[in-house]
Amino acid sequence: MTTVEKKIMSFSIVAGLVFCVPQTASAMHIMEGYLPPAFCIGWGAICLPFLAAGVIAIRRLVQQHRKSILLLAMAGAFVFVISSLKIPSVTGSCSHMTGTGLGAILFGVPATSVLGLIVLVFQALLLAHGGLTTLGANTFSMAIAGPLLTWGLYQAGKKLRLPKLLNVFLAAMLGDLLTYCVTSVQLALAYPSAEGGVWASMVEFLAVFAPTQLPLAIIEGILTMLVMMGLETYAKTELHELRSAKGGLFK
Amino acid sequence: MIAALLAGLVFFSLFAGQLPPVWLAAVCLLVVLLFLLGGGHHHDSVLTMDVYARRSRLCRENAAFKTVGSLCLLIICICSSSPIPPLCLFLFLSVATVAAGGVKLREYLSLLGLPAVFLLLSGLTLLWDFYQKLPEQAVVSLPFFGGWLAVVPAAQSLAMLVLSRALGAVSCLYFLSLSTPLPELLAVLRRAHVPAIVVELAVLIYRYIFILLATFRDMKDSAASRLGYRGLKRSLRTTGLVYGGLLANSFRRAGACFDAMESRCYTGQIAFLTPKKKVTGKLICLLGFPLIGMLAGVWLFF
């Protein structure tokens, strides 16, 4: 390195450290055009069975209770809206929830995966968040893997008789963390590092996104918990209606 | 601010060793300045892109043609194995969106800033790798916990390729989404035989987004006027309660909406009127020219 280069380098490192407060932390979507074609197709193919199951479940549900299409649409709009809104977090940074954990707890995994897909298309087209070619990969991490874990943990917690709010918090937080880990794995698989391969590259991606994603997961957990609390207080009847509709979703 | 510094760092590692130091510094400074001036992602209006799409001059063109054309361009763009065709595509489509579509340049640049943080952070991991021993061809290197973090020319060319493909693809996405309102795209999906229930759900979701956003704005304002957002703890509590209230409210509205639809003879299908739009010569030029160019470019550089 020449001296000028060294100076620029050290300046940028110092400045980077000084301002190392995450500023924009969105739910981590892989951006448009980032993955090579083979991976786009592969991840899309993995999502297909889940989406097919979701479409079948929703179609059956709507045939039985026509009103449920409106409930689902409202839920989808809700997930989109909260994922586009700013949530409070550490000093001046701005971050967004994923909302799919809440969806999984309220509506189950098959419906959430279809809603998640629609929301991801909307996010790509309306918010430039994520993309059309990376839709498969994002659907898998956001709308399938995360909700599956959240739903599984929530059910397991119910069996173990964990306090309800703690259970919701843990399920939502860990689901969000899994989304971020899966995204890192997806990135690492597509671009393994020259020395150390996929593993080293995954560690790098995890490390780079950790400062923004770890606090976000905790905040997501807390907010999901609070939303559930609010729903139990103010919307008992709707929640009950939803449960009976959801019963239809799993038949 | 952070994005600007990150951008400087990424561009520095991208071109280090390939440009003379003065040029390198100039490029980095230029990028930092561009980000400082053009960046900034504001939240006052969530649906800015929807507004731009409806205001666009290309809004009057045929939606199916735009969709198919942009998707073809997108696919060719990510299949490219050289950074040059995607960069040309990026320039062409950006000019097309701004000049033919009528989106303001400043607005377009600030939209480009949206995916920038992701692009820059992941660009950094593509460029910098951890090595036990300092590789000989390393252009920039730093000692790091008994090993070296270094940038090698191979990583530079990979990062260059990925960055350019992502830029090209984002310009395709913007060309489509800044010229076509979402309901028209959904009509195209319906014609492409996407399951009817999914399209119907999507249409309803699109309409409800506006209702929910308006309700949310009212709830947030009233919570703020009662000092609900003072301090992190209280604002987290308020946000959770507002979201819960919003969800409860939306379920109630869904009930009311269903009653309204039933009383208007809803039998499980929602019909929409979509105005027919012709394919014009302008659109054929705008999409056909880059399509031919990209095919030629990808084939040439293969």
XYZ file of C-alpha atoms in Angstrom:
553
model
C 0.000 0.000 0.000
C 1.190 3.505 -0.732
C 0.989 6.128 2.012
C -2.037 7.814 0.461
C -3.858 4.515 0.302
C -2.914 3.781 3.891
C -4.253 7.141 4.984
C -7.561 6.673 3.196
C -7.840 3.184 4.633
C -7.167 4.165 8.228
C -9.511 7.136 7.959
C -12.334 4.987 6.666
C -11.778 2.363 9.380
C -11.758 4.922 12.191
C -14.821 6.649 10.768
C -16.560 3.323 10.344
C -15.920 2.399 13.970
C -17.009 5.803 15.267
C -20.321 5.606 13.461
C -20.764 1.896 13.966
C -24.362 2.215 15.083
C -26.705 0.373 12.763
C -28.696 2.957 10.843
C -30.968 1.034 8.561
C -31.844 -2.419 9.707
C -34.592 -3.892 7.669
C -35.710 -7.430 7.731
C -32.919 -8.961 5.761
C -34.025 -9.547 2.187
C -31.602 -10.540 -0.517
C -31.736 -7.752 -3.074
C -32.758 -7.993 -6.718
C -30.198 -9.577 -9.017
C -27.854 -10.636 -6.248
C -28.084 -14.409 -6.662
C -26.873 -16.363 -9.711
C -29.688 -17.893 -11.836
C -29.209 -21.490 -10.607
C -29.833 -20.431 -7.007
C -32.888 -18.371 -7.900
C -34.479 -21.398 -9.544
C -33.349 -23.821 -6.823
C -34.757 -21.840 -3.899
C -37.957 -21.209 -5.809
C -38.341 -24.948 -6.378
C -37.867 -25.653 -2.659
C -40.676 -23.223 -1.833
C -43.163 -24.756 -4.290
C -44.519 -27.606 -2.118
C -45.100 -25.257 0.826
C -46.853 -22.720 -1.363
C -48.989 -25.397 -3.002
C -50.021 -26.644 0.444
C -50.803 -23.058 1.436
C -52.927 -22.369 -1.652
C -54.861 -25.612 -1.168
C -55.447 -24.861 2.524
C -56.597 -21.307 1.822
C -58.865 -22.375 -1.026
C -60.550 -24.984 1.165
C -60.915 -22.515 4.014
C -62.475 -19.884 1.758
C -64.945 -22.405 0.352
C -66.081 -23.204 3.882
C -66.108 -19.708 5.365
C -66.273 -17.042 2.689
C -65.483 -14.359 5.198
C -62.068 -15.783 5.911
C -60.636 -14.416 2.654
C -61.187 -10.958 4.078
C -59.561 -11.888 7.373
C -56.565 -13.280 5.500
C -56.348 -10.218 3.270
C -56.422 -7.954 6.300
C -53.703 -10.070 7.902
C -51.577 -9.814 4.748
C -52.063 -6.062 4.616
C -51.176 -5.876 8.304
C -47.946 -7.814 7.769
C -47.049 -5.534 4.855
C -47.847 -2.379 6.787
C -45.859 -3.290 9.894
C -42.928 -4.418 7.775
C -42.872 -1.017 6.084
C -43.167 1.057 9.271
C -40.361 2.311 11.405
C -40.100 0.769 14.849
C -38.377 2.395 17.818
C -34.836 1.186 18.411
C -31.442 2.393 19.490
C -30.532 6.054 18.844
C -31.579 7.345 15.490
C -31.400 4.072 13.648
C -34.452 2.846 11.827
C -35.580 -0.711 11.533
C -38.617 -2.696 10.462
C -40.325 -5.832 11.739
C -40.825 -8.928 9.612
C -44.229 -9.686 11.085
C -44.231 -13.247 9.760
C -43.665 -14.670 13.261
C -46.898 -13.059 14.379
C -48.580 -14.431 11.262
C -47.358 -17.945 12.013
C -48.659 -17.802 15.586
C -52.041 -16.429 14.508
C -52.694 -18.199 11.204
C -50.395 -21.236 11.045
C -47.586 -21.943 8.592
C -49.363 -22.783 5.276
C -51.408 -19.579 5.210
C -48.435 -17.508 6.353
C -46.271 -18.836 3.534
C -48.755 -17.690 0.874
C -49.349 -14.364 2.619
C -45.574 -13.992 2.972
C -45.083 -14.561 -0.758
C -47.659 -11.912 -1.661
C -46.161 -9.496 0.855
C -42.678 -10.098 -0.554
C -43.881 -9.340 -4.097
C -45.486 -6.141 -2.796
C -42.334 -5.197 -0.912
C -40.244 -5.708 -4.040
C -42.557 -3.632 -6.212
C -43.697 -0.948 -3.777
C -40.761 -0.566 -1.402
C -37.836 -1.815 -3.549
C -37.097 -4.236 -0.779
C -35.995 -7.671 -1.942
C -36.619 -8.532 -5.571
C -38.348 -10.643 -8.180
C -35.422 -12.921 -9.063
C -34.589 -13.499 -5.411
C -38.236 -14.097 -4.534
C -37.698 -17.838 -4.062
C -34.797 -17.432 -1.652
C -36.526 -14.692 0.322
C -39.772 -16.636 0.495
C -37.908 -19.601 1.890
C -36.132 -17.664 4.621
C -38.900 -15.199 5.534
C -42.141 -16.995 4.857
C -41.251 -20.664 5.361
C -38.209 -21.317 7.567
C -38.845 -18.527 10.096
C -42.594 -19.168 10.518
C -42.014 -22.959 10.734
C -39.622 -22.515 13.646
C -41.825 -19.902 15.330
C -44.900 -22.101 15.021
C -43.036 -25.208 16.217
C -41.551 -23.411 19.213
C -44.883 -21.835 20.078
C -46.624 -25.220 20.049
C -43.790 -26.836 22.034
C -43.903 -23.988 24.557
C -47.645 -24.470 24.934
C -47.101 -28.166 25.657
C -44.397 -27.319 28.197
C -46.732 -24.771 29.804
C -44.333 -21.867 29.484
C -45.872 -18.529 30.509
C -47.768 -17.414 27.402
C -46.032 -14.095 26.812
C -42.559 -15.547 27.348
C -43.458 -18.274 24.894
C -44.562 -15.755 22.235
C -41.421 -13.677 22.793
C -39.053 -16.639 22.464
C -40.822 -18.092 19.437
C -40.916 -14.785 17.547
C -37.341 -13.855 18.426
C -35.829 -17.205 17.494
C -37.898 -17.330 14.309
C -36.490 -13.950 13.320
C -32.957 -15.094 14.127
C -33.445 -18.198 11.997
C -34.560 -16.012 9.086
C -31.317 -14.091 9.352
C -29.199 -17.264 9.642
C -30.942 -18.879 6.655
C -30.360 -15.749 4.579
C -26.663 -15.833 5.487
C -26.469 -19.505 4.487
C -28.177 -18.683 1.192
C -25.684 -15.913 0.487
C -22.746 -18.113 1.500
C -23.892 -21.003 -0.701
C -24.108 -18.667 -3.666
C -20.768 -16.987 -2.997
C -18.403 -19.280 -1.026
C -15.108 -17.624 -0.120
C -11.946 -18.626 -1.958
C -10.263 -20.018 1.129
C -12.454 -21.870 3.604
C -15.447 -22.316 1.276
C -19.074 -22.015 2.278
C -18.442 -22.185 6.027
C -15.997 -19.258 6.153
C -18.196 -17.203 3.891
C -21.238 -17.914 6.075
C -19.389 -16.753 9.193
C -18.471 -13.568 7.359
C -22.042 -12.842 6.279
C -23.340 -13.612 9.772
C -20.774 -11.271 11.311
C -21.412 -8.398 8.916
C -25.183 -8.430 9.388
C -25.156 -9.274 13.122
C -24.999 -5.686 14.480
C -28.223 -4.828 12.691
C -30.061 -8.123 12.965
C -29.518 -9.187 16.595
C -31.179 -6.145 18.226
C -33.880 -6.349 15.592
C -34.739 -9.922 16.561
C -35.090 -8.961 20.219
C -37.275 -5.967 19.371
C -39.373 -8.141 17.086
C -39.877 -10.589 19.963
C -40.922 -7.838 22.377
C -43.303 -6.248 19.875
C -44.920 -9.548 18.933
C -45.447 -10.182 22.638
C -47.035 -6.754 23.108
C -49.275 -7.170 20.062
C -50.537 -10.486 21.416
C -51.129 -8.818 24.767
C -53.084 -6.005 23.105
C -55.131 -8.461 21.055
C -56.088 -10.473 24.142
C -57.248 -7.314 25.862
C -59.062 -5.545 23.061
C -60.061 -8.161 20.513
C -61.131 -11.268 22.357
C -64.047 -12.010 20.028
C -62.033 -11.556 16.832
C -59.288 -13.769 18.206
C -61.852 -16.432 18.955
C -63.282 -16.157 15.452
C -59.791 -16.496 14.068
C -59.151 -19.636 16.076
C -62.268 -21.279 14.697
C -61.258 -20.208 11.178
C -57.781 -21.588 11.762
C -59.309 -24.872 12.876
C -60.707 -25.041 9.338
C -57.252 -24.358 7.921
C -55.774 -27.525 9.361
C -58.600 -29.900 8.494
C -23.809 8.918 6.762
C -22.889 5.312 7.451
C -23.947 4.296 3.967
C -21.686 6.999 2.533
C -18.652 5.802 4.494
C -19.400 2.188 3.663
C -19.694 3.087 0.007
C -16.324 4.798 0.180
C -14.754 1.732 1.741
C -16.332 -0.660 -0.777
C -15.258 1.409 -3.773
C -11.795 1.763 -2.294
C -11.363 -2.002 -1.996
C -12.988 -2.529 -5.384
C -10.545 -0.396 -7.317
C -7.427 -0.542 -5.103
C -4.421 -1.572 -7.143
C -6.236 -1.003 -10.420
C -6.287 2.785 -10.451
C -3.535 5.246 -9.546
C -3.936 6.568 -5.935
C -5.132 10.029 -6.951
C -7.907 8.587 -9.099
C -8.756 6.122 -6.365
C -9.160 8.889 -3.817
C -11.220 10.905 -6.304
C -13.574 7.986 -6.995
C -14.037 7.290 -3.268
C -14.691 10.938 -2.451
C -17.153 11.252 -5.321
C -19.074 8.215 -4.138
C -19.147 9.446 -0.542
C -20.404 12.859 -1.683
C -23.056 11.296 -3.927
C -24.346 9.265 -1.012
C -24.301 12.209 1.367
C -26.268 14.362 -1.065
C -28.588 11.820 -2.649
C -29.053 9.358 0.183
C -31.562 9.513 2.942
C -34.461 7.141 3.205
C -37.455 8.822 4.671
C -40.570 7.292 6.046
C -43.156 10.013 5.721
C -44.856 8.286 2.848
C -44.613 4.553 2.639
C -46.074 4.228 -0.808
C -43.923 6.691 -2.764
C -43.240 4.199 -5.529
C -46.949 3.658 -6.072
C -47.435 7.389 -6.475
C -44.546 7.646 -8.960
C -45.966 4.723 -10.955
C -49.353 6.367 -11.318
C -47.754 9.683 -12.222
C -45.398 8.125 -14.782
C -45.809 8.882 -18.470
C -45.245 5.178 -19.231
C -48.303 4.324 -17.137
C -50.454 4.529 -20.280
C -48.553 1.743 -22.033
C -49.564 -1.909 -22.163
C -48.872 -3.560 -18.804
C -48.414 -7.138 -20.031
C -45.801 -6.059 -22.553
C -43.916 -4.051 -19.951
C -43.978 -6.944 -17.483
C -42.788 -9.587 -19.930
C -40.118 -7.293 -21.369
C -38.734 -6.295 -17.983
C -38.712 -9.873 -16.730
C -36.814 -11.032 -19.842
C -34.280 -8.249 -19.327
C -33.984 -9.218 -15.664
C -33.246 -12.843 -16.496
C -30.698 -12.005 -19.184
C -29.096 -9.527 -16.805
C -28.463 -12.037 -14.013
C -27.198 -14.601 -16.538
C -24.482 -12.242 -17.747
C -20.931 -13.349 -16.949
C -19.312 -9.973 -17.533
C -20.024 -6.715 -15.677
C -20.273 -4.604 -18.844
C -23.725 -5.555 -20.256
C -25.538 -5.127 -16.891
C -23.898 -1.733 -16.372
C -24.990 -0.609 -19.850
C -28.487 -1.891 -19.108
C -28.482 0.014 -15.830
C -27.569 3.248 -17.605
C -30.091 2.730 -20.406
C -33.026 1.833 -18.177
C -32.250 4.570 -15.656
C -32.278 7.128 -18.458
C -35.479 5.563 -19.811
C -37.192 5.690 -16.410
C -36.152 9.272 -15.803
C -36.493 10.728 -19.312
C -39.341 8.715 -20.828
C -41.142 7.940 -17.588
C -40.819 11.383 -16.067
C -39.552 10.348 -12.626
C -37.385 13.133 -11.216
C -33.660 12.339 -11.164
C -33.352 13.194 -7.481
C -36.246 10.919 -6.590
C -34.759 8.115 -8.688
C -31.380 8.448 -6.957
C -32.941 8.405 -3.520
C -34.833 5.233 -4.487
C -31.543 3.683 -5.606
C -30.256 4.380 -2.095
C -32.800 1.955 -0.619
C -31.037 -1.316 -1.436
C -27.635 0.322 -1.062
C -26.969 -0.745 2.530
C -27.508 -4.400 1.756
C -25.448 -4.159 -1.399
C -22.562 -2.422 0.365
C -22.463 -4.698 3.422
C -22.513 -7.851 1.355
C -20.082 -6.327 -1.138
C -17.697 -5.905 1.772
C -17.850 -9.609 2.642
C -17.306 -10.553 -0.992
C -14.225 -8.333 -1.186
C -12.502 -9.005 2.131
C -11.503 -12.555 2.976
C -9.691 -14.044 5.929
C -6.375 -15.750 5.155
C -3.965 -17.612 7.481
C -1.013 -16.426 5.381
C -0.892 -13.171 3.465
C -1.627 -14.067 -0.189
C 0.992 -12.797 -2.644
C -1.394 -11.039 -4.995
C -3.237 -9.174 -2.215
C -3.899 -5.529 -3.092
C -4.965 -4.357 0.355
C -4.392 -6.209 3.602
C -4.812 -5.806 7.332
C -3.447 -7.982 10.169
C -6.371 -9.582 12.000
C -6.222 -11.978 14.978
C -3.110 -13.876 13.889
C -4.122 -13.933 10.219
C -4.815 -11.456 7.462
C -7.881 -9.802 6.070
C -7.076 -9.150 2.445
C -8.550 -8.200 -0.905
C -7.299 -10.203 -3.898
C -7.931 -9.363 -7.579
C -10.175 -12.440 -8.032
C -12.463 -11.225 -5.242
C -12.452 -7.757 -6.814
C -13.648 -9.067 -10.152
C -16.313 -11.239 -8.500
C -17.586 -8.323 -6.434
C -17.582 -6.127 -9.538
C -19.679 -8.710 -11.402
C -22.150 -9.159 -8.534
C -22.496 -5.421 -7.944
C -23.109 -4.699 -11.603
C -25.612 -7.538 -11.998
C -27.500 -6.294 -8.935
C -27.510 -2.725 -10.283
C -28.771 -3.866 -13.687
C -31.472 -5.979 -12.087
C -32.576 -3.176 -9.774
C -32.912 -0.861 -12.768
C -35.165 -3.463 -14.473
C -37.276 -3.739 -11.343
C -37.558 0.043 -11.068
C -38.415 0.395 -14.754
C -41.325 -1.965 -14.193
C -42.508 -0.786 -10.792
C -42.119 2.930 -11.508
C -44.242 2.698 -14.631
C -46.905 0.135 -13.786
C -49.380 0.475 -10.898
C -49.730 -2.712 -8.885
C -53.377 -3.503 -9.774
C -52.420 -3.660 -13.463
C -49.571 -6.058 -12.652
C -52.007 -8.228 -10.731
C -54.325 -8.249 -13.751
C -51.380 -9.507 -15.813
C -50.782 -12.254 -13.227
C -54.442 -13.235 -13.460
C -54.101 -13.589 -17.221
C -50.938 -15.682 -16.676
C -53.090 -18.224 -14.785
C -51.724 -17.664 -11.297
C -54.317 -19.330 -8.985
C -57.354 -17.050 -8.787
C -57.472 -17.157 -5.006
C -53.913 -15.812 -4.744
C -54.579 -12.923 -7.127
C -57.844 -12.094 -5.366
C -56.065 -12.104 -2.027
C -53.354 -9.853 -3.462
C -55.907 -7.363 -4.827
C -57.669 -7.200 -1.465
C -54.361 -6.809 0.365
C -53.396 -3.931 -1.926
C -56.654 -2.119 -1.141
C -56.445 -2.734 2.589
C -52.904 -1.382 2.783
C -54.245 2.132 2.255
C -56.972 1.734 4.895
C -54.542 0.331 7.437
C -51.950 3.009 6.781
C -54.515 5.761 7.301
C -55.766 4.149 10.512
C -52.215 3.687 11.708
C -51.410 7.339 11.087
C -54.366 8.421 13.248
C -53.479 6.002 16.022
C -49.849 7.039 16.011
C -50.695 10.735 16.105
C -53.056 10.330 19.021
C -50.548 8.196 20.902
C -47.824 10.769 20.212
C -50.031 13.612 21.417
C -50.355 11.737 24.717
C -46.530 11.512 24.942
C -46.584 7.822 24.105
C -43.229 7.856 22.338
C -40.954 9.304 25.040
C -38.049 7.007 25.798
C -37.272 3.622 24.293
C -39.226 1.542 26.805
C -42.410 3.521 26.564
C -42.259 3.825 22.791
C -41.820 0.053 22.462
C -44.887 -0.437 24.648
C -46.896 2.098 22.654
C -45.819 0.590 19.333
C -46.869 -2.872 20.472
C -50.236 -1.627 21.674
C -50.820 0.402 18.509
C -50.002 -2.613 16.318
C -52.314 -4.780 18.409
C -55.059 -2.188 18.151
C -54.461 -1.919 14.407
C -54.809 -5.667 13.963
C -57.979 -5.792 16.056
C -59.348 -2.825 14.123
C -58.515 -4.471 10.803
C -60.375 -7.632 11.773
C -63.424 -5.575 12.682
C -63.210 -3.773 9.350
C -62.928 -7.083 7.530
C -66.230 -8.066 9.151
C -67.926 -4.856 8.046
C -66.470 -5.206 4.568
C -67.789 -8.733 4.273
C -71.280 -7.597 5.209
C -71.087 -4.886 2.545
C -69.933 -7.392 -0.069
C -72.652 -9.898 0.856
C -75.298 -7.245 0.467
C -73.935 -6.562 -3.030
C -74.347 -10.203 -4.090
C -70.798 -11.468 -3.477
C -70.650 -15.143 -4.398
C -66.963 -15.857 -3.997
C -65.610 -13.959 -6.994
C -64.565 -10.369 -7.280
C -64.745 -8.930 -10.792
C -62.703 -5.919 -11.885
C -62.808 -3.808 -14.988
C -59.391 -3.415 -16.567
C -59.055 -0.825 -19.321
C -57.377 -2.094 -22.491
C -54.085 -0.474 -23.425
C -52.382 -0.809 -26.798
C -48.733 -1.694 -27.373
C -47.119 1.421 -28.848
C -44.001 1.861 -30.937
C -42.358 3.840 -28.154
C -42.577 0.933 -25.753
C -41.329 -1.546 -28.359
C -38.268 0.685 -28.874
C -37.734 1.159 -25.135
C -37.741 -2.557 -24.384
C -36.734 -4.106 -27.714
C -33.539 -2.108 -28.060
C -32.045 -3.158 -24.680
C -33.252 -6.735 -25.213
C -31.302 -7.046 -28.469
C -28.358 -5.218 -26.941
C -28.267 -7.427 -23.866
C -28.554 -10.647 -25.870
C -25.686 -9.517 -28.091
C -23.651 -8.331 -25.107
C -24.082 -11.509 -23.071
C -23.278 -13.622 -26.113
C -20.185 -11.547 -26.933
C -18.741 -11.610 -23.424
C -19.648 -15.222 -22.716
